[in-house]
Short mmCIF file of C-alpha atoms and ligand atoms in Angstrom, two decimals:
data_model
loop_
_atom_site.label_atom_id
_atom_site.label_comp_id
_atom_site.label_asym_id
_atom_site.label_seq_id
_atom_site.Cartn_x
_atom_site.Cartn_y
_atom_site.Cartn_z
CA UNK K 27 -23.41 23.89 5.88
CA UNK K 28 -25.88 24.62 3.06
CA UNK K 29 -23.56 24.94 0.02
CA UNK K 30 -22.09 21.66 -1.48
CA UNK K 31 -18.55 22.17 -2.65
CA UNK K 32 -16.44 19.88 -4.81
CA UNK K 33 -13.22 18.17 -3.73
CA UNK K 34 -10.75 16.48 -6.05
CA UNK K 35 -8.23 14.21 -4.42
CA UNK K 36 -5.23 12.64 -6.25
CA UNK K 37 -3.15 10.08 -4.44
CA UNK K 38 0.42 9.13 -5.18
CA UNK K 39 2.57 6.28 -3.95
CA UNK K 40 1.67 3.58 -1.31
CA UNK K 41 -1.59 2.27 -0.03
CA UNK K 42 -1.09 4.22 3.10
CA UNK K 43 -1.70 7.31 1.06
CA UNK K 44 -4.74 5.88 -0.59
CA UNK K 45 -6.17 5.26 2.95
CA UNK K 46 -5.25 8.82 4.06
CA UNK K 47 -6.91 10.23 0.85
CA UNK K 48 -10.13 8.41 1.72
CA UNK K 49 -10.01 9.62 5.21
CA UNK K 50 -9.42 13.25 4.02
CA UNK K 51 -12.46 12.83 1.62
CA UNK K 52 -14.65 11.33 4.52
CA UNK K 53 -13.55 14.26 6.74
CA UNK K 54 -14.32 16.91 4.11
CA UNK K 55 -17.63 15.26 3.26
CA UNK K 56 -18.66 16.22 6.87
CA UNK K 57 -18.00 19.86 5.85
CA UNK K 58 -20.12 19.61 2.76
CA UNK K 59 -17.59 18.72 0.16
CA UNK K 60 -18.60 15.98 -2.37
CA UNK K 61 -15.78 14.16 -4.18
CA UNK K 62 -15.37 14.87 -7.94
CA UNK K 63 -13.20 12.94 -10.55
CA UNK K 64 -12.94 16.15 -12.52
CA UNK K 65 -10.28 18.44 -11.24
CA UNK K 66 -11.59 21.43 -13.39
CA UNK K 67 -14.88 21.37 -11.33
CA UNK K 68 -13.16 21.29 -7.92
CA UNK K 69 -13.31 24.03 -5.21
CA UNK K 70 -10.51 22.23 -3.39
CA UNK K 71 -7.81 20.17 -4.92
CA UNK K 72 -5.68 17.77 -2.66
CA UNK K 73 -2.48 16.21 -4.04
CA UNK K 74 -1.54 13.51 -1.54
CA UNK K 75 2.07 13.03 -2.26
CA UNK K 76 5.01 10.46 -2.13
CA UNK K 77 8.55 11.33 -1.41
CA UNK K 78 10.16 7.85 -1.62
CA UNK K 79 11.94 8.30 -4.84
CA UNK K 80 12.97 11.46 -6.71
CA UNK K 81 10.80 10.79 -9.61
CA UNK K 82 7.75 10.45 -7.42
CA UNK K 83 8.41 13.87 -5.82
CA UNK K 84 8.95 15.53 -9.19
CA UNK K 85 5.64 14.28 -10.47
CA UNK K 86 3.97 16.59 -7.96
CA UNK K 87 5.50 19.80 -9.35
CA UNK K 88 4.47 18.75 -12.96
CA UNK K 89 0.92 18.31 -11.67
CA UNK K 90 0.90 21.57 -9.95
CA UNK K 91 1.98 23.23 -13.32
CA UNK K 92 -1.24 21.82 -14.83
CA UNK K 93 -3.45 22.84 -11.82
CA UNK K 94 -2.01 26.44 -12.06
CA UNK K 95 -3.76 26.79 -15.30
CA UNK K 96 -7.03 25.24 -13.81
CA UNK K 97 -6.90 27.70 -10.93
CA UNK K 98 -6.47 30.63 -13.37
CA UNK K 99 -9.50 29.49 -15.28
CA UNK K 100 -11.57 29.11 -12.06
CA UNK K 101 -10.45 32.66 -11.07
CA UNK K 102 -11.53 33.98 -14.44
CA UNK K 103 -15.01 32.23 -13.85
CA UNK K 104 -15.16 33.97 -10.33
CA UNK K 105 -14.46 30.90 -8.42
CA UNK K 106 -11.93 30.46 -5.69
CA UNK K 107 -10.13 27.11 -6.21
CA UNK K 108 -8.02 26.05 -3.20
CA UNK K 109 -4.91 23.87 -3.75
CA UNK K 110 -3.52 21.66 -0.87
CA UNK K 111 -0.31 19.50 -0.99
CA UNK K 112 -0.47 16.72 1.55
CA UNK K 113 1.49 13.64 2.29
CA UNK K 114 5.36 13.02 2.46
CA UNK K 115 6.50 15.52 -0.05
CA UNK K 116 4.71 18.11 2.03
CA UNK K 117 6.38 16.84 5.14
CA UNK K 118 9.85 16.72 3.57
CA UNK K 119 9.76 20.08 1.62
CA UNK K 120 7.38 22.19 3.61
CA UNK K 121 7.70 25.85 2.86
CA UNK K 122 9.90 25.08 -0.30
CA UNK K 123 6.68 23.88 -2.05
CA UNK K 124 5.16 27.34 -1.72
CA UNK K 125 8.35 28.83 -2.95
CA UNK K 126 8.39 26.72 -6.12
CA UNK K 127 4.66 26.70 -6.59
CA UNK K 128 3.09 29.83 -5.06
CA UNK K 129 -0.44 28.78 -6.23
CA UNK K 130 -0.46 26.30 -3.41
CA UNK K 131 -2.58 27.45 -0.47
CA UNK K 132 -1.88 24.78 2.04
CA UNK K 133 0.96 22.31 2.73
CA UNK K 134 -0.05 19.49 5.21
CA UNK K 135 2.20 16.69 6.57
CA UNK K 136 0.74 13.16 6.89
CA UNK K 137 0.30 13.47 10.60
CA UNK K 138 -1.78 16.77 10.35
CA UNK K 139 -4.39 15.66 7.74
CA UNK K 140 -7.20 15.74 10.34
CA UNK K 141 -6.63 19.59 10.42
CA UNK K 142 -7.60 19.85 6.85
CA UNK K 143 -11.13 21.38 7.55
CA UNK K 144 -9.81 24.03 9.92
CA UNK K 145 -6.93 24.96 7.50
CA UNK K 146 -9.28 25.10 4.45
CA UNK K 147 -11.61 27.47 6.41
CA UNK K 148 -8.68 29.73 7.05
CA UNK K 149 -7.49 29.52 3.52
CA UNK K 150 -11.03 30.59 2.34
CA UNK K 151 -10.23 33.76 4.32
CA UNK K 152 -7.14 34.35 2.24
CA UNK K 153 -4.61 32.72 4.78
CA UNK K 154 -2.01 30.25 3.56
CA UNK K 155 -0.59 27.63 5.98
CA UNK K 156 2.31 25.09 6.18
CA UNK K 157 1.50 22.46 8.72
CA UNK K 158 4.17 19.90 9.14
CA UNK K 159 4.31 19.36 12.97
CA UNK K 160 3.80 15.95 14.47
CA UNK K 161 0.77 17.04 16.59
CA UNK K 162 0.20 15.56 20.12
CA UNK K 163 -3.36 14.66 19.33
CA UNK K 164 -4.12 11.38 17.49
CA UNK K 165 -5.19 12.03 13.93
CA UNK K 166 -7.38 9.08 13.81
CA UNK K 167 -9.65 10.27 16.67
CA UNK K 168 -10.40 13.36 14.58
CA UNK K 169 -10.80 11.94 11.09
CA UNK K 170 -14.41 11.14 10.04
CA UNK K 171 -15.38 7.45 9.24
CA UNK K 172 -16.60 6.72 5.67
CA UNK K 173 -20.24 6.87 5.26
CA UNK K 174 -21.83 3.49 4.27
CA UNK K 175 -22.39 4.88 0.75
CA UNK K 176 -18.73 5.79 0.42
CA UNK K 177 -17.74 2.31 1.69
CA UNK K 178 -20.02 0.62 -0.83
CA UNK K 179 -18.64 2.86 -3.68
CA UNK K 180 -15.08 1.94 -2.85
CA UNK K 181 -15.76 -1.84 -3.17
CA UNK K 182 -15.41 -4.98 -1.35
CA UNK K 183 -11.86 -4.77 -0.58
CA UNK K 184 -10.53 -2.07 1.84
CA UNK K 185 -7.25 -1.03 3.46
CA UNK K 186 -7.12 -0.07 7.09
CA UNK K 187 -4.07 1.69 8.60
CA UNK K 188 -2.97 -0.09 11.82
CA UNK K 189 0.55 1.19 12.38
CA UNK K 190 2.39 4.29 11.11
CA UNK K 191 6.11 5.36 10.98
CA UNK K 192 9.25 3.60 11.23
CA UNK K 193 12.21 3.44 13.65
CA UNK K 194 14.48 1.20 11.44
CA UNK K 195 16.38 3.87 9.52
CA UNK K 196 17.45 1.86 6.42
CA UNK K 197 20.19 4.14 5.00
CA UNK K 198 18.34 4.77 1.70
CA UNK K 199 14.81 5.54 3.07
CA UNK K 200 13.04 8.82 3.87
CA UNK K 201 10.06 7.18 5.69
CA UNK K 202 11.51 7.58 9.25
CA UNK K 203 11.88 11.37 8.51
CA UNK K 204 8.50 11.94 6.74
CA UNK K 205 6.26 9.68 8.71
CA UNK K 206 7.93 9.78 12.17
CA UNK K 207 8.37 7.17 14.86
CA UNK K 208 6.53 3.85 14.96
CA UNK K 209 2.90 4.41 16.40
CA UNK K 210 0.33 1.60 16.57
CA UNK K 211 -3.39 2.23 16.76
CA UNK K 212 -5.39 0.48 19.63
CA UNK K 213 -6.91 -2.99 18.91
CA UNK K 214 -10.56 -1.89 19.81
CA UNK K 215 -10.43 1.08 17.49
CA UNK K 216 -9.23 -1.01 14.54
CA UNK K 217 -11.90 -3.59 15.43
CA UNK K 218 -14.58 -0.99 15.22
CA UNK K 219 -13.46 0.32 11.98
CA UNK K 220 -13.21 -3.11 10.38
CA UNK K 221 -16.77 -4.01 11.80
CA UNK K 222 -18.11 -0.90 10.17
CA UNK K 223 -16.48 -1.65 6.84
CA UNK K 224 -17.99 -5.25 7.00
CA UNK K 225 -21.39 -3.78 7.51
CA UNK K 226 -20.77 -1.64 4.49
CA UNK K 227 -20.05 -4.68 2.36
CA UNK K 228 -16.28 -5.09 2.67
CA UNK K 229 -15.16 -8.71 2.68
CA UNK K 230 -11.42 -8.45 2.17
CA UNK K 231 -9.41 -6.22 4.66
CA UNK K 232 -5.68 -5.51 4.16
CA UNK K 233 -4.10 -4.10 7.43
CA UNK K 234 -1.44 -1.48 6.30
CA UNK K 235 1.54 0.08 7.96
CA UNK K 236 5.06 1.15 6.96
CA UNK K 237 6.14 -1.72 9.20
CA UNK K 238 2.97 -3.56 9.73
CA UNK K 239 4.33 -6.43 11.53
CA UNK K 240 5.99 -4.34 14.06
CA UNK K 241 2.32 -3.51 15.27
CA UNK K 242 2.19 -3.35 18.97
CA UNK K 243 -1.16 -1.67 19.68
CA UNK K 244 -2.89 -1.73 23.19
CA UNK K 245 -5.99 -3.88 23.83
CA UNK K 246 -8.91 -2.67 26.01
CA UNK K 247 -7.01 -3.76 29.16
CA UNK K 248 -4.03 -1.63 28.03
CA UNK K 249 -1.89 -4.67 27.25
CA UNK K 250 0.41 -4.60 24.16
CA UNK K 251 -0.75 -6.81 21.41
CA UNK K 252 1.12 -8.20 18.30
CA UNK K 253 -0.06 -8.20 14.79
CA UNK K 254 -0.91 -11.97 15.26
CA UNK K 255 -3.16 -11.04 18.15
CA UNK K 256 -4.89 -8.29 16.05
CA UNK K 257 -5.47 -10.81 13.23
CA UNK K 258 -6.97 -13.21 15.67
CA UNK K 259 -9.29 -10.45 17.06
CA UNK K 260 -10.41 -9.24 13.63
CA UNK K 261 -11.06 -12.91 12.50
CA UNK K 262 -14.03 -12.86 14.88
CA UNK K 263 -15.77 -10.13 12.96
CA UNK K 264 -18.55 -11.71 10.86
CA UNK K 265 -18.70 -10.64 7.32
CA UNK K 266 -15.01 -10.18 6.89
CA UNK K 267 -13.90 -13.21 4.99
CA UNK K 268 -10.23 -12.33 4.28
CA UNK K 269 -7.58 -10.65 6.13
CA UNK K 270 -4.12 -9.56 4.65
CA UNK K 271 -1.37 -7.21 5.86
CA UNK K 272 1.40 -5.32 4.20
CA UNK K 273 4.34 -4.16 4.36
CA UNK K 274 6.33 -6.33 6.78
CA UNK K 275 9.91 -6.15 7.71
CA UNK K 276 11.83 -9.53 8.00
CA UNK K 277 13.06 -8.43 11.51
CA UNK K 278 9.51 -8.44 12.82
CA UNK K 279 8.33 -11.70 11.26
CA UNK K 280 7.70 -13.37 14.76
CA UNK K 281 6.75 -16.96 15.34
CA UNK K 282 3.17 -16.04 16.34
CA UNK K 283 2.65 -14.24 13.06
CA UNK K 284 4.01 -17.12 11.06
CA UNK K 285 1.69 -19.40 13.08
CA UNK K 286 -1.26 -17.20 12.24
CA UNK K 287 -0.87 -18.27 8.64
CA UNK K 288 -1.31 -21.83 9.75
CA UNK K 289 -3.99 -21.38 12.39
CA UNK K 290 -6.28 -18.45 11.30
CA UNK K 291 -8.25 -19.47 8.19
CA UNK K 292 -9.15 -15.91 7.35
CA UNK K 293 -5.48 -14.93 6.93
CA UNK K 294 -4.87 -15.22 3.21
CA UNK K 295 -1.79 -17.20 1.84
CA UNK K 296 0.13 -14.17 0.53
CA UNK K 297 2.98 -12.54 2.10
CA UNK K 298 4.84 -9.40 0.91
CA UNK K 299 8.18 -9.48 2.64
CA UNK K 300 10.71 -6.96 1.14
CA UNK K 301 14.31 -7.98 1.15
CA UNK K 302 15.82 -5.22 -0.91
CA UNK K 303 19.10 -7.18 -1.97
CA UNK K 304 20.42 -10.74 -1.83
CA UNK K 305 23.94 -9.56 -0.82
CA UNK K 306 24.98 -9.63 2.90
CA UNK K 307 27.34 -6.82 2.18
CA UNK K 308 24.68 -4.59 0.72
CA UNK K 309 22.12 -5.57 3.32
CA UNK K 310 24.64 -4.33 6.01
CA UNK K 311 25.32 -1.13 4.15
CA UNK K 312 21.54 -0.63 3.86
CA UNK K 313 21.27 -1.15 7.76
CA UNK K 314 18.55 -3.81 7.10
CA UNK K 315 19.49 -5.60 10.31
CA UNK K 316 19.28 -9.02 8.79
CA UNK K 317 21.34 -11.18 6.36
CA UNK K 318 20.48 -13.19 3.39
CA UNK K 319 20.40 -16.48 5.29
CA UNK K 320 18.18 -15.13 8.03
CA UNK K 321 15.72 -14.11 5.13
CA UNK K 322 15.83 -17.54 3.53
CA UNK K 323 15.23 -19.21 6.92
CA UNK K 324 12.12 -16.94 7.53
CA UNK K 325 10.77 -17.87 4.02
CA UNK K 326 11.35 -21.59 5.02
CA UNK K 327 9.46 -21.20 8.31
CA UNK K 328 6.58 -19.41 6.74
CA UNK K 329 6.36 -22.20 4.00
CA UNK K 330 6.45 -24.88 6.64
CA UNK K 331 3.52 -23.25 8.35
CA UNK K 332 1.54 -22.59 5.13
CA UNK K 333 3.04 -24.56 2.21
CA UNK K 334 0.84 -22.86 -0.50
CA UNK K 335 1.84 -19.28 0.56
CA UNK K 336 2.68 -16.93 -2.27
CA UNK K 337 5.47 -14.60 -1.52
CA UNK K 338 6.46 -11.28 -2.97
CA UNK K 339 9.15 -8.76 -2.32
CA UNK K 340 10.79 -5.27 -2.97
CA UNK K 341 14.20 -4.92 -4.40
CA UNK K 342 16.55 -1.94 -4.86
CA UNK K 343 19.23 -2.29 -7.51
CA UNK K 344 22.27 -0.03 -7.80
CA UNK K 345 22.52 0.81 -4.05
CA UNK K 346 25.75 2.58 -3.41
CA UNK K 347 28.64 0.22 -3.71
CA UNK K 348 26.69 -2.61 -5.24
CA UNK K 349 29.06 -4.73 -7.45
CA UNK K 350 28.13 -7.29 -10.19
CA UNK K 351 28.85 -10.05 -7.63
CA UNK K 352 26.39 -8.50 -5.12
CA UNK K 353 23.78 -8.16 -7.82
CA UNK K 354 24.28 -11.78 -8.89
CA UNK K 355 23.36 -12.73 -5.22
CA UNK K 356 20.09 -10.77 -5.70
CA UNK K 357 19.34 -12.81 -8.78
CA UNK K 358 20.17 -16.01 -7.03
CA UNK K 359 17.87 -15.02 -4.10
CA UNK K 360 14.96 -14.56 -6.64
CA UNK K 361 15.58 -18.15 -7.93
CA UNK K 362 15.89 -19.63 -4.47
CA UNK K 363 12.71 -18.11 -3.10
CA UNK K 364 10.66 -18.50 -6.30
CA UNK K 365 8.67 -15.21 -5.59
CA UNK K 366 5.27 -15.04 -7.13
CA UNK K 367 6.05 -11.54 -8.08
CA UNK K 368 8.20 -8.51 -6.77
CA UNK K 369 8.54 -4.71 -7.11
CA UNK K 370 11.96 -3.58 -8.18
CA UNK K 371 13.43 -0.06 -8.20
CA UNK K 372 16.49 1.66 -9.18
CA UNK K 373 18.26 3.17 -6.15
CA UNK K 374 17.18 6.84 -5.97
CA UNK K 375 19.23 9.23 -3.89
CA UNK K 376 17.23 10.92 -1.21
CA UNK K 377 18.83 14.05 0.31
CA UNK K 378 19.39 13.83 4.09
CA UNK K 379 19.60 9.97 4.07
CA UNK K 380 22.98 8.30 4.98
CA UNK K 381 23.44 6.49 1.67
CA UNK K 382 23.13 9.88 -0.26
CA UNK K 383 26.83 10.57 0.75
CA UNK K 384 28.12 7.01 -0.27
CA UNK K 385 29.81 6.28 -3.57
CA UNK K 386 27.04 6.06 -6.23
CA UNK K 387 26.65 3.34 -8.88
CA UNK K 388 26.50 4.92 -12.48
CA UNK K 389 22.89 5.42 -13.92
CA UNK K 390 23.49 3.10 -16.92
CA UNK K 391 24.73 0.38 -14.73
CA UNK K 392 21.52 0.67 -12.53
CA UNK K 393 19.36 0.56 -15.61
CA UNK K 394 20.99 -2.49 -16.97
CA UNK K 395 20.69 -4.39 -13.71
CA UNK K 396 17.10 -3.39 -13.29
CA UNK K 397 16.21 -4.60 -16.79
CA UNK K 398 17.88 -8.08 -15.91
CA UNK K 399 16.05 -8.27 -12.58
CA UNK K 400 12.73 -7.39 -14.04
CA UNK K 401 13.10 -9.95 -16.80
CA UNK K 402 13.65 -12.68 -14.09
CA UNK K 403 10.71 -11.43 -11.92
CA UNK K 404 8.56 -11.40 -15.09
CA UNK K 405 9.43 -15.06 -15.71
CA UNK K 406 8.54 -15.95 -12.13
CA UNK K 407 5.12 -14.03 -12.43
CA UNK K 408 4.31 -15.94 -15.59
CA UNK K 409 5.11 -19.24 -13.79
CA UNK K 410 3.04 -18.24 -10.89
CA UNK K 411 0.06 -17.60 -13.05
CA UNK K 412 0.50 -20.74 -15.15
CA UNK K 413 1.00 -22.99 -12.03
CA UNK K 414 -2.65 -22.42 -11.09
CA UNK K 415 -4.24 -23.56 -14.30
CA UNK K 416 -6.27 -26.70 -13.47
CA UNK K 417 -6.76 -25.61 -9.79
CA UNK K 418 -9.95 -24.84 -8.22
CA UNK K 419 -10.12 -22.16 -5.57
CA UNK K 420 -12.27 -19.48 -3.86
CA UNK K 421 -12.66 -16.15 -5.67
CA UNK K 422 -13.90 -13.03 -4.05
CA UNK K 423 -15.68 -11.03 -6.91
CA UNK K 424 -14.86 -7.34 -6.90
CA UNK K 425 -16.12 -5.63 -9.97
CA UNK K 426 -17.43 -6.07 -13.52
CA UNK K 427 -14.87 -7.54 -15.88
CA UNK K 428 -13.39 -6.04 -19.03
CA UNK K 429 -15.97 -7.65 -21.44
CA UNK K 430 -19.63 -7.71 -21.01
CA UNK K 431 -20.95 -10.83 -19.00
CA UNK K 432 -17.53 -11.07 -17.22
CA UNK K 433 -16.85 -10.28 -13.58
CA UNK K 434 -13.32 -9.89 -12.12
CA UNK K 435 -12.26 -11.10 -8.58
CA UNK K 436 -9.22 -12.03 -6.50
CA UNK K 437 -7.80 -15.42 -5.69
CA UNK K 438 -6.67 -15.92 -2.21
CA UNK K 439 -3.08 -15.50 -3.54
CA UNK K 440 -4.03 -12.21 -5.20
CA UNK K 441 -4.38 -13.24 -8.72
CA UNK K 442 -6.86 -11.31 -10.71
CA UNK K 443 -9.41 -13.92 -11.96
CA UNK K 444 -11.93 -13.26 -14.82
CA UNK K 445 -15.05 -15.37 -14.87
CA UNK K 446 -18.29 -15.21 -16.93
CA UNK K 447 -20.88 -14.78 -14.16
CA UNK K 448 -23.79 -12.37 -13.32
CA UNK K 449 -22.85 -8.89 -11.73
CA UNK K 450 -25.12 -9.91 -8.66
CA UNK K 451 -22.26 -12.11 -7.60
CA UNK K 452 -19.99 -9.11 -6.95
CA UNK K 453 -19.21 -9.13 -3.23
CA UNK K 454 -19.57 -12.88 -2.91
CA UNK K 455 -16.98 -15.64 -2.85
CA UNK K 456 -17.41 -18.63 -5.05
CA UNK K 457 -15.26 -21.61 -6.23
CA UNK K 458 -13.77 -21.17 -9.68
CA UNK K 459 -12.08 -23.81 -11.92
CA UNK K 460 -8.95 -22.19 -13.50
CA UNK K 461 -8.78 -22.86 -17.16
CA UNK K 462 -6.23 -20.45 -18.63
CA UNK K 463 -3.72 -17.88 -17.66
CA UNK K 464 -2.27 -14.71 -19.36
CA UNK K 465 0.39 -12.27 -18.14
CA UNK K 466 -2.06 -10.30 -15.86
CA UNK K 467 -4.94 -12.59 -15.33
CA UNK K 468 -6.36 -16.03 -14.65
CA UNK K 469 -9.62 -17.17 -16.63
CA UNK K 470 -12.02 -19.52 -15.07
CA UNK K 471 -15.52 -20.81 -14.88
CA UNK K 472 -17.77 -21.08 -11.82
CA UNK K 473 -17.43 -24.62 -10.37
CA UNK K 474 -20.75 -26.17 -10.31
CA UNK K 475 -22.99 -26.14 -8.22
CA UNK K 476 -22.42 -22.32 -7.64
CA UNK K 477 -22.30 -21.57 -3.88
CA UNK K 478 -21.15 -18.68 -1.88
CA UNK K 479 -18.33 -19.56 0.46
CA UNK K 480 -16.08 -17.88 3.05
CA UNK K 481 -13.73 -20.87 3.28
CA UNK K 482 -10.10 -20.09 2.55
CA UNK K 483 -8.59 -21.70 -0.56
CA UNK K 484 -6.33 -24.32 0.94
CA UNK K 485 -9.02 -25.82 3.22
CA UNK K 486 -11.59 -25.50 0.51
CA UNK K 487 -9.53 -27.20 -2.12
CA UNK K 488 -8.57 -30.02 0.28
CA UNK K 489 -12.15 -30.59 1.34
CA UNK K 490 -13.53 -30.46 -2.27
N1 SAM O 201 8.96 -0.72 5.20
C1 SAM O 201 9.08 -1.49 4.08
C2 SAM O 201 10.49 -2.39 4.13
O1 SAM O 201 11.07 -2.42 5.14
O2 SAM O 201 10.88 -2.93 3.24
C3 SAM O 201 9.15 -0.64 2.89
C4 SAM O 201 8.53 0.59 2.75
S1 SAM O 201 9.04 1.60 1.44
C5 SAM O 201 7.74 2.83 1.59
C6 SAM O 201 8.53 0.78 -0.02
C7 SAM O 201 9.80 0.45 -0.89
O3 SAM O 201 10.35 1.60 -1.55
C8 SAM O 201 10.89 -0.27 -0.22
O4 SAM O 201 10.71 -1.49 0.08
C9 SAM O 201 12.07 0.03 -1.18
O5 SAM O 201 12.23 -1.09 -2.07
C10 SAM O 201 11.68 1.32 -2.03
N2 SAM O 201 12.53 2.35 -1.68
C11 SAM O 201 12.54 3.10 -0.51
N3 SAM O 201 13.61 4.04 -0.62
C12 SAM O 201 14.05 3.92 -1.82
C13 SAM O 201 15.11 4.60 -2.58
N4 SAM O 201 15.82 5.60 -2.01
N5 SAM O 201 15.34 4.29 -3.80
C14 SAM O 201 14.74 3.33 -4.40
N6 SAM O 201 13.62 2.59 -3.81
C15 SAM O 201 13.50 2.91 -2.59
FE1 SF4 O 202 12.04 2.55 5.14
FE2 SF4 O 202 10.91 0.14 5.50
FE3 SF4 O 202 13.53 0.59 6.05
FE4 SF4 O 202 11.53 1.72 7.57
S1 SF4 O 202 12.10 -0.37 7.33
S2 SF4 O 202 13.40 2.69 6.86
S3 SF4 O 202 10.04 2.07 5.98
S4 SF4 O 202 12.57 0.70 4.05
#
C-alpha cells in the first residue's frame, strides 16, 4: 500500500480492551495506517467500547455525537472518515448502534476484530457492516504482532491476553454474553508473544483474561496446562523480570497457583481477587459460587505462601436485595482482609442479566453506601502507602516523572514510586529507599550503590 492513512483508536473499560486496541492498531499498521492521537486527522476512528455498566455504554453515544461533527468537517474537506464501533457495546447492541448513530460505518464484536482490515476495505467502497458473530477461526492467529518500534513506544510494562470469555454467569454481569465462553490460548503462542515483547524492551508482563486463573491452555504436546504452569513457562524467558495476572475468580484460585507466588521469584506479590460482597446471602444471589468464609480462607492460604502479598478486590454495592446488614458484612470483610486498594461500583442494571428482574435498591441508598465503602477503602490505600515508608525495594522505572529530574516506576506491589534519577534508567530495575508517601505515590531515593537488579522485592530485601 502506497498511501499512509491515519487511525485513531479510543479504548474504554478494561485492560483486555486496551490489549485489543493495540492489536487492532498493529493489524491496521500492516495495511498502511499510522496511529494518531488527534481524532480530527483520522481516516479511521475506532471506539473500542465497554458494556459492563450503563454509564460506560452511554459514554460511547456521547462520543459518537462529537465524532459526527468531525466526520461532517472531514467530508466538507473532501475526506472520507470511517467510524467503527468495536468491543462489548458492539457485541451487545449490534444493529441498534447504527440505528441510534447512522454515522457509524462498522460495528465489530470483540471476537471479530481480526476482520477489521477486510471490513474497512469494504466500507471504503461504501458498504456498512455489523459483525458480531463468534467466528470459528482464532482471532489471535490473524492479528498482527506489534512492531518493535510500537512495543518500545508502549513502554516497559505490557498486557498479554491469555484467556477470554466466561462461563460463570454471575447474575449481574454481561461478560458471558458479550465475550462468549471461556477460551484459553496455547502456551507456546503466549510464550512467543512474551519473548517478542521482551526483545522489544518489556520487563513487566501482566497476563490478562476475564477469568485469568481459569486458564487451561494446551502445551506443545496437547496437554492442558494451568495458569501456574504458564507462569512457570514464562519465568524462563530472559529479559522478563516481572509477571502478574488479572482478573482472577476465587473459585479458580488453585493450590498450584498459590504455590507459584511462593516458588516463582518473577511472580510479583500482588493479587487482584474480586469478591463483590461480604455477605453470604448476596454472594449466593450473585451466583458467585463461593461464600465469605471460603474467600477469607483463600486469602489466608495466599498470605501463608507469600506473607508480603498485597491484595486488591472489586465490590458491587446495592445489588438487588442488599440490606444494611449485608452491607455491614462487606465493610467488615474489608477490615478483615486489609486490602491494599479496591475498585467499588454501584450496582448497574444490565438488561438481559438475571439480576435485572430482581427487586432493586433505591439509587440514593446505593450512593450513600458507595461513599461509605470508598471512604474505608481510601483509608486502607493510605495505610498501604504509609506502611512502606522506611522500606527498601526494587523499582522498575517506566517513564519520566512529573517534575524535571524525576523518573517514575512501579514497586513489586504496584505502588507508583517517584525518584530523582537519570532518564537513562527507564527500563531498568534498581533498589530504592522509600522516604515519603502521598495519596497516589511513594517518594524515594536510589539506594547506593546503584545497581540494576531483576531480583524480586521480598528476596532482595531479605538479602540486603
Ligand atoms: N471476572 C471478574 C470477577 O469474577 O470478578 C470480573 C470482571 S468484570 C469485567 C469487572 C468488574 O466489574 C466486576 O468485578 C464487578 O465488580 C464489576 N461489574 C460487573 N458487572 C457489574 C454491574 N452490573 N454493576 C456494577 N458493577 C459491575
Ligand atoms: Fe462476570 Fe467475572 Fe462473574 Fe464472569 S466471573 S460473570 S466475568 S463477574
